[in-house]
mmCIF file of C-alpha atoms in Angstrom:
data_model
loop_
_atom_site.group_PDB
_atom_site.id
_atom_site.type_symbol
_atom_site.label_atom_id
_atom_site.label_comp_id
_atom_site.label_asym_id
_atom_site.label_seq_id
_atom_site.Cartn_x
_atom_site.Cartn_y
_atom_site.Cartn_z
ATOM 1 C CA MET A 23 15.872 -9.547 -12.193
ATOM 2 C CA LYS A 24 16.168 -6.225 -13.557
ATOM 3 C CA THR A 25 14.960 -3.671 -11.120
ATOM 4 C CA ARG A 26 13.883 0.133 -11.315
ATOM 5 C CA PHE A 27 12.877 2.358 -8.497
ATOM 6 C CA LEU A 28 10.744 5.232 -9.163
ATOM 7 C CA GLY A 29 8.460 8.149 -8.218
ATOM 8 C CA THR A 30 4.784 7.614 -8.999
ATOM 9 C CA ALA A 31 5.392 11.087 -11.441
ATOM 10 C CA GLU A 32 8.382 9.452 -13.079
ATOM 11 C CA LEU A 33 6.620 6.353 -14.229
ATOM 12 C CA VAL A 34 6.497 6.397 -17.623
ATOM 13 C CA GLY A 35 4.405 3.680 -19.955
ATOM 14 C CA THR A 36 3.299 0.715 -17.934
ATOM 15 C CA PRO A 37 5.468 -1.526 -15.959
ATOM 16 C CA SER A 38 5.193 -5.020 -16.375
ATOM 17 C CA VAL A 39 4.992 -6.022 -12.827
ATOM 18 C CA ALA A 40 4.747 -3.324 -10.371
ATOM 19 C CA VAL A 41 5.389 -3.427 -6.137
ATOM 20 C CA VAL A 42 3.688 -0.105 -4.759
ATOM 21 C CA VAL A 43 5.200 0.689 -1.352
ATOM 22 C CA ASP A 44 4.346 2.717 1.134
ATOM 23 C CA VAL A 45 5.696 1.681 4.315
ATOM 24 C CA MET A 46 4.087 4.944 6.478
ATOM 25 C CA ARG A 47 1.233 4.361 6.250
ATOM 26 C CA ALA A 48 -1.304 3.093 3.747
ATOM 27 C CA TYR A 49 0.041 -0.464 2.818
ATOM 28 C CA THR A 50 0.521 -1.006 6.692
ATOM 29 C CA VAL A 51 -3.047 -0.252 7.219
ATOM 30 C CA ALA A 52 -4.259 -2.178 4.642
ATOM 31 C CA ALA A 53 -2.078 -5.269 5.768
ATOM 32 C CA TRP A 54 -4.033 -4.883 9.298
ATOM 33 C CA ALA A 55 -7.327 -4.589 7.921
ATOM 34 C CA PHE A 56 -7.213 -7.992 6.190
ATOM 35 C CA ALA A 57 -5.657 -8.935 9.069
ATOM 36 C CA ARG A 58 -8.869 -7.959 11.151
ATOM 37 C CA GLY A 59 -10.970 -9.766 8.808
ATOM 38 C CA ALA A 60 -11.657 -7.265 5.719
ATOM 39 C CA GLU A 61 -12.615 -9.119 2.740
ATOM 40 C CA ARG A 62 -11.123 -6.609 0.179
ATOM 41 C CA ILE A 63 -9.664 -3.123 0.206
ATOM 42 C CA VAL A 64 -10.888 -0.618 -2.708
ATOM 43 C CA LEU A 65 -8.669 1.756 -3.599
ATOM 44 C CA ALA A 66 -9.985 5.160 -4.334
ATOM 45 C CA GLY A 67 -8.447 7.953 -6.902
ATOM 46 C CA SER A 68 -10.038 10.752 -4.865
ATOM 47 C CA LEU A 69 -11.668 11.752 -1.757
ATOM 48 C CA ASP A 70 -15.246 12.530 -3.762
ATOM 49 C CA ASP A 71 -14.781 8.726 -5.176
ATOM 50 C CA ALA A 72 -14.156 7.835 -1.444
ATOM 51 C CA LEU A 73 -17.185 9.404 -0.761
ATOM 52 C CA ALA A 74 -19.668 8.386 -3.764
ATOM 53 C CA LEU A 75 -18.603 4.624 -3.139
ATOM 54 C CA LYS A 76 -19.759 5.234 0.689
ATOM 55 C CA ALA A 77 -22.866 6.291 -0.207
ATOM 56 C CA ARG A 78 -23.963 3.993 -2.526
ATOM 57 C CA HIS A 79 -22.445 1.402 -0.165
ATOM 58 C CA PRO A 80 -23.399 2.762 3.448
ATOM 59 C CA ALA A 81 -21.841 -0.855 4.990
ATOM 60 C CA TRP A 82 -18.428 -0.209 3.283
ATOM 61 C CA ILE A 83 -15.838 1.289 5.572
ATOM 62 C CA ALA A 84 -14.111 4.536 4.044
ATOM 63 C CA LEU A 85 -10.814 5.893 5.426
ATOM 64 C CA LYS A 86 -8.678 8.517 4.728
ATOM 65 C CA ASP A 87 -5.294 10.555 5.406
ATOM 66 C CA GLY A 88 -5.137 13.091 7.914
ATOM 67 C CA ALA A 89 -7.870 14.090 10.354
ATOM 68 C CA PRO A 90 -10.989 12.260 11.016
ATOM 69 C CA ALA A 91 -13.652 14.135 8.297
ATOM 70 C CA PRO A 92 -17.509 13.638 7.621
ATOM 71 C CA GLY A 93 -18.534 11.034 6.045
ATOM 72 C CA PHE A 94 -15.100 9.099 6.458
ATOM 73 C CA ASP A 95 -15.114 6.069 9.073
ATOM 74 C CA ALA A 96 -11.893 5.795 9.737
ATOM 75 C CA VAL A 97 -8.086 7.344 9.334
ATOM 76 C CA ASN A 98 -5.028 5.856 7.761
ATOM 77 C CA SER A 99 -3.479 5.069 10.884
ATOM 78 C CA PRO A 100 -2.504 1.476 12.164
ATOM 79 C CA GLY A 101 -2.370 1.878 15.598
ATOM 80 C CA LEU A 102 -6.136 3.090 15.542
ATOM 81 C CA LEU A 103 -6.907 0.227 13.343
ATOM 82 C CA HIS A 104 -5.313 -2.804 14.577
ATOM 83 C CA ALA A 105 -8.076 -3.857 17.115
ATOM 84 C CA ALA A 106 -11.197 -2.983 14.662
ATOM 85 C CA ASP A 107 -13.489 -5.827 13.989
ATOM 86 C CA LEU A 108 -13.730 -5.714 10.116
ATOM 87 C CA THR A 109 -14.827 -8.862 9.404
ATOM 88 C CA GLY A 110 -16.412 -9.647 6.059
ATOM 89 C CA ARG A 111 -16.028 -6.438 5.167
ATOM 90 C CA THR A 112 -14.950 -3.709 2.786
ATOM 91 C CA VAL A 113 -12.719 -1.130 3.240
ATOM 92 C CA VAL A 114 -12.440 2.217 0.773
ATOM 93 C CA GLN A 115 -9.393 3.440 1.478
ATOM 94 C CA LYS A 116 -7.651 6.663 -0.280
ATOM 95 C CA THR A 117 -4.427 8.047 0.523
ATOM 96 C CA THR A 118 -2.062 11.091 -0.403
ATOM 97 C CA ALA A 119 0.636 8.676 -1.931
ATOM 98 C CA GLY A 120 -0.036 5.331 -1.456
ATOM 99 C CA THR A 121 -3.512 4.814 -3.521
ATOM 100 C CA VAL A 122 -2.159 7.282 -5.901
ATOM 101 C CA GLY A 123 0.641 4.928 -6.570
ATOM 102 C CA ALA A 124 -1.224 1.946 -7.079
ATOM 103 C CA LEU A 125 -3.901 3.641 -9.345
ATOM 104 C CA ALA A 126 -0.894 4.678 -11.351
ATOM 105 C CA VAL A 127 0.080 1.198 -12.407
ATOM 106 C CA GLU A 128 -3.303 -0.152 -12.821
ATOM 107 C CA ASN A 129 -2.546 -1.687 -16.038
ATOM 108 C CA ALA A 130 0.308 -3.452 -15.078
ATOM 109 C CA SER A 131 0.009 -7.352 -15.514
ATOM 110 C CA LEU A 132 0.621 -7.530 -11.652
ATOM 111 C CA VAL A 133 0.375 -5.056 -9.121
ATOM 112 C CA LEU A 134 1.859 -5.849 -5.719
ATOM 113 C CA CYS A 135 1.351 -2.922 -2.753
ATOM 114 C CA ALA A 136 3.553 -3.510 0.263
ATOM 115 C CA GLY A 137 5.339 -2.585 3.431
ATOM 116 C CA PHE A 138 7.529 -3.923 5.639
ATOM 117 C CA VAL A 139 4.864 -5.971 7.225
ATOM 118 C CA VAL A 140 4.416 -8.328 4.388
ATOM 119 C CA ALA A 141 7.742 -8.167 2.793
ATOM 120 C CA GLU A 142 9.028 -11.191 2.386
ATOM 121 C CA ALA A 143 5.333 -12.417 1.223
ATOM 122 C CA THR A 144 6.150 -9.921 -1.575
ATOM 123 C CA ALA A 145 9.397 -11.265 -2.485
ATOM 124 C CA ARG A 146 7.269 -14.823 -2.433
ATOM 125 C CA VAL A 147 5.445 -14.028 -5.100
ATOM 126 C CA LEU A 148 8.095 -11.994 -7.196
ATOM 127 C CA ARG A 149 10.860 -14.404 -7.264
ATOM 128 C CA TRP A 150 7.541 -17.423 -8.186
ATOM 129 C CA HIS A 151 6.673 -15.136 -11.112
ATOM 130 C CA GLY A 152 9.904 -14.912 -12.300
ATOM 131 C CA ALA A 153 10.012 -11.642 -14.026
ATOM 132 C CA GLU A 154 12.750 -10.033 -15.660
ATOM 133 C CA GLU A 155 12.080 -6.942 -14.925
ATOM 134 C CA VAL A 156 10.190 -5.200 -11.369
ATOM 135 C CA THR A 157 9.314 -1.904 -10.871
ATOM 136 C CA TYR A 158 9.253 -0.368 -7.427
ATOM 137 C CA VAL A 159 6.872 2.617 -6.985
ATOM 138 C CA VAL A 160 8.687 4.558 -4.006
ATOM 139 C CA THR A 161 5.376 6.519 -3.423
ATOM 140 C CA GLY A 162 6.205 8.982 -0.555
ATOM 141 C CA GLU A 163 7.920 12.467 -0.877
ATOM 142 C CA GLU A 164 7.732 12.171 -5.064
ATOM 143 C CA GLY A 165 9.821 9.087 -4.757
ATOM 144 C CA ARG A 166 12.526 10.266 -2.290
ATOM 145 C CA ALA A 167 10.633 8.963 0.977
ATOM 146 C CA GLU A 168 13.470 7.146 2.712
ATOM 147 C CA GLU A 169 11.212 4.364 4.977
ATOM 148 C CA ASP A 170 9.609 3.337 1.168
ATOM 149 C CA LEU A 171 12.955 3.635 -0.697
ATOM 150 C CA ALA A 172 14.359 1.192 2.162
ATOM 151 C CA CYS A 173 11.476 -1.331 2.189
ATOM 152 C CA ALA A 174 11.594 -1.298 -1.621
ATOM 153 C CA GLN A 175 15.546 -2.363 -1.937
ATOM 154 C CA TYR A 176 15.070 -4.997 0.658
ATOM 155 C CA ILE A 177 12.203 -6.368 -0.913
ATOM 156 C CA ALA A 178 13.901 -6.323 -4.357
ATOM 157 C CA HIS A 179 17.471 -8.050 -2.556
ATOM 158 C CA ARG A 180 15.051 -10.554 -0.989
ATOM 159 C CA ALA A 181 13.397 -11.525 -4.041
ATOM 160 C CA ALA A 182 16.768 -12.044 -5.771
ATOM 161 C CA GLY A 183 17.102 -14.577 -3.288
ATOM 162 C CA GLY A 184 19.691 -12.551 -1.671
ATOM 163 C CA ASP A 185 20.329 -13.276 2.374
ATOM 164 C CA THR A 186 19.633 -9.872 3.316
ATOM 165 C CA ASP A 187 20.514 -8.258 6.974
ATOM 166 C CA PRO A 188 16.748 -6.063 7.564
ATOM 167 C CA ALA A 189 18.349 -3.995 10.806
ATOM 168 C CA SER A 190 19.748 -1.464 7.957
ATOM 169 C CA TYR A 191 17.044 -0.953 6.081
ATOM 170 C CA LEU A 192 14.566 -0.656 9.248
ATOM 171 C CA ARG A 193 16.959 1.425 10.562
ATOM 172 C CA ARG A 194 16.482 4.361 7.706
ATOM 173 C CA ALA A 195 13.047 3.972 7.793
ATOM 174 C CA ALA A 196 12.756 4.541 11.807
ATOM 175 C CA THR A 197 15.131 7.677 11.067
ATOM 176 C CA SER A 198 13.066 8.890 8.208
ATOM 177 C CA ARG A 199 11.013 12.046 7.759
ATOM 178 C CA ALA A 200 7.754 9.968 7.791
ATOM 179 C CA ALA A 201 8.485 8.355 11.127
ATOM 180 C CA HIS A 202 9.564 11.729 12.372
ATOM 181 C CA GLU A 203 6.408 13.305 11.482
ATOM 182 C CA LEU A 204 4.530 10.783 12.737
ATOM 183 C CA ALA A 205 6.278 10.281 16.088
ATOM 184 C CA THR A 206 6.180 14.312 16.742
ATOM 185 C CA GLY A 207 2.571 14.985 15.887
ATOM 186 C CA VAL A 208 2.889 16.604 12.351
ATOM 187 C CA ARG A 209 1.108 14.279 10.682
ATOM 188 C CA ARG A 210 -2.580 14.258 11.584
ATOM 189 C CA GLY A 211 -4.494 11.579 12.535
ATOM 190 C CA ALA A 212 -1.660 8.984 14.030
ATOM 191 C CA HIS A 213 -1.723 6.935 16.747
ATOM 192 C CA PRO A 214 1.337 6.851 19.189
ATOM 193 C CA GLU A 215 2.170 3.120 18.094
ATOM 194 C CA ASP A 216 2.207 4.190 14.589
ATOM 195 C CA VAL A 217 5.807 4.002 13.938
ATOM 196 C CA ALA A 218 6.453 0.653 15.594
ATOM 197 C CA LEU A 219 3.752 -1.027 13.913
ATOM 198 C CA CYS A 220 5.188 -0.257 10.455
ATOM 199 C CA LEU A 221 8.791 -1.159 11.147
ATOM 200 C CA GLU A 222 7.288 -5.156 12.041
ATOM 201 C CA LEU A 223 9.034 -7.083 9.429
ATOM 202 C CA ASP A 224 6.869 -9.666 7.883
ATOM 203 C CA ARG A 225 4.124 -9.326 10.560
ATOM 204 C CA PHE A 226 1.536 -10.786 8.053
ATOM 205 C CA PRO A 227 2.163 -13.927 6.246
ATOM 206 C CA PHE A 228 0.125 -12.583 3.071
ATOM 207 C CA ALA A 229 1.221 -10.571 -0.131
ATOM 208 C CA MET A 230 -1.402 -8.052 -1.128
ATOM 209 C CA VAL A 231 -2.586 -8.325 -5.012
ATOM 210 C CA ALA A 232 -4.376 -4.941 -6.751
ATOM 211 C CA ALA A 233 -6.705 -5.488 -10.140
ATOM 212 C CA PRO A 234 -9.033 -4.129 -11.934
ATOM 213 C CA GLU A 235 -12.848 -5.846 -10.358
ATOM 214 C CA ASP A 236 -15.914 -4.260 -11.788
ATOM 215 C CA GLY A 237 -14.679 -1.037 -12.653
ATOM 216 C CA LEU A 238 -12.553 -0.769 -9.316
ATOM 217 C CA MET A 239 -9.011 -1.189 -8.609
ATOM 218 C CA VAL A 240 -9.307 -3.614 -5.339
ATOM 219 C CA LEU A 241 -6.768 -4.977 -3.229
ATOM 220 C CA ARG A 242 -7.298 -8.362 -1.830
ATOM 221 C CA PRO A 243 -4.962 -10.677 0.507
ATOM 222 C CA HIS A 244 -2.643 -13.548 -1.266
ATOM 223 C CA ASP A 245 -1.468 -16.362 0.798
ATOM 224 C CA GLY A 246 -0.222 -18.569 -2.140
ATOM 225 C CA PRO A 247 2.816 -18.045 -4.196
ATOM 226 C CA THR A 248 0.687 -17.934 -6.949
ATOM 227 C CA PRO A 249 -0.429 -14.470 -8.228
ATOM 228 C CA PRO A 250 -3.464 -14.207 -10.004
ATOM 229 C CA GLU A 251 -4.005 -14.268 -13.742
ATOM 230 C CA ALA A 252 -3.662 -10.450 -15.233
ATOM 231 C CA PRO A 253 -6.967 -9.224 -16.431
ATOM 232 C CA GLY A 254 -7.927 -9.188 -19.774
ATOM 233 C CA PRO A 255 -7.749 -6.245 -22.424
ATOM 234 C CA GLY A 256 -11.530 -5.849 -21.813
ATOM 235 C CA ALA A 257 -11.383 -5.165 -17.861
ATOM 236 C CA ASP A 258 -12.804 -1.771 -16.649
ATOM 237 C CA HIS A 259 -10.671 0.581 -14.694
ATOM 238 C CA VAL A 260 -11.807 2.628 -11.729
ATOM 239 C CA SER A 261 -12.480 6.537 -12.718
ATOM 240 C CA ARG A 262 -10.500 9.293 -11.028
ATOM 241 C CA ILE A 263 -11.545 12.747 -10.166
ATOM 242 C CA HIS A 264 -8.801 14.856 -8.671
ATOM 243 C CA VAL A 265 -9.164 16.959 -6.045
ATOM 244 C CA SER A 266 -6.610 18.812 -4.157
ATOM 245 C CA GLU A 267 -5.532 17.805 -0.451
ATOM 246 C CA THR A 268 -4.371 19.806 2.007
ATOM 247 C CA ASP A 269 -3.968 16.537 4.708
ATOM 248 C CA LYS A 270 -0.788 14.826 5.524
ATOM 249 C CA GLY A 271 -0.047 11.592 5.148
ATOM 250 C CA GLY A 272 0.809 8.053 3.367
#
């Protein structure tokens, strides 16, 4: 299995299979949302898109990076979300790096979104799929985030069938810039348990698959080894309006 590790801005063309990695914190938060009962997560392209979706669907839960803001119900923190009751709810998620990475590869035949909490389940789907080439999108810090690269490399080794000791990968993540910023309060909208929750290896048994649904890019949990069929050529995709953001976050 050939692997590539690229930042979002380095993507050229559409990969066949993409694994979008955001450990701290987008896809740790997404996994916790599913564990707390969320039915699906809509990945928004901008804050304006997220607020527009919330306005059209008041019962949906909208979350973003950084400090709380009008119109949003929650922030992108596993520590602040992991006790919520989201049974049957739709979550709209907009983050600085993670959701941007997934939307950048929305036309891939298979898009998996991952962090350490779903690492083995993600590798299991990749092993079943048998893709000749997998592109790992390292979303944080323009592709240089050590926690995301470490997680991507660990999943790649596991997908290739390697008996890989996770300790060194988790150590790299634990000493990363993102971990330091979360622990010291540089990143707003954080909880003291965020770093520890992001480093819980294989906390959940499901992978997370993103695919277009009714014009939106939707993330869902996936328990079995068989990924869903790729969308047809006529599938709609979410329209995105890019806005400037000053909040730091995953």
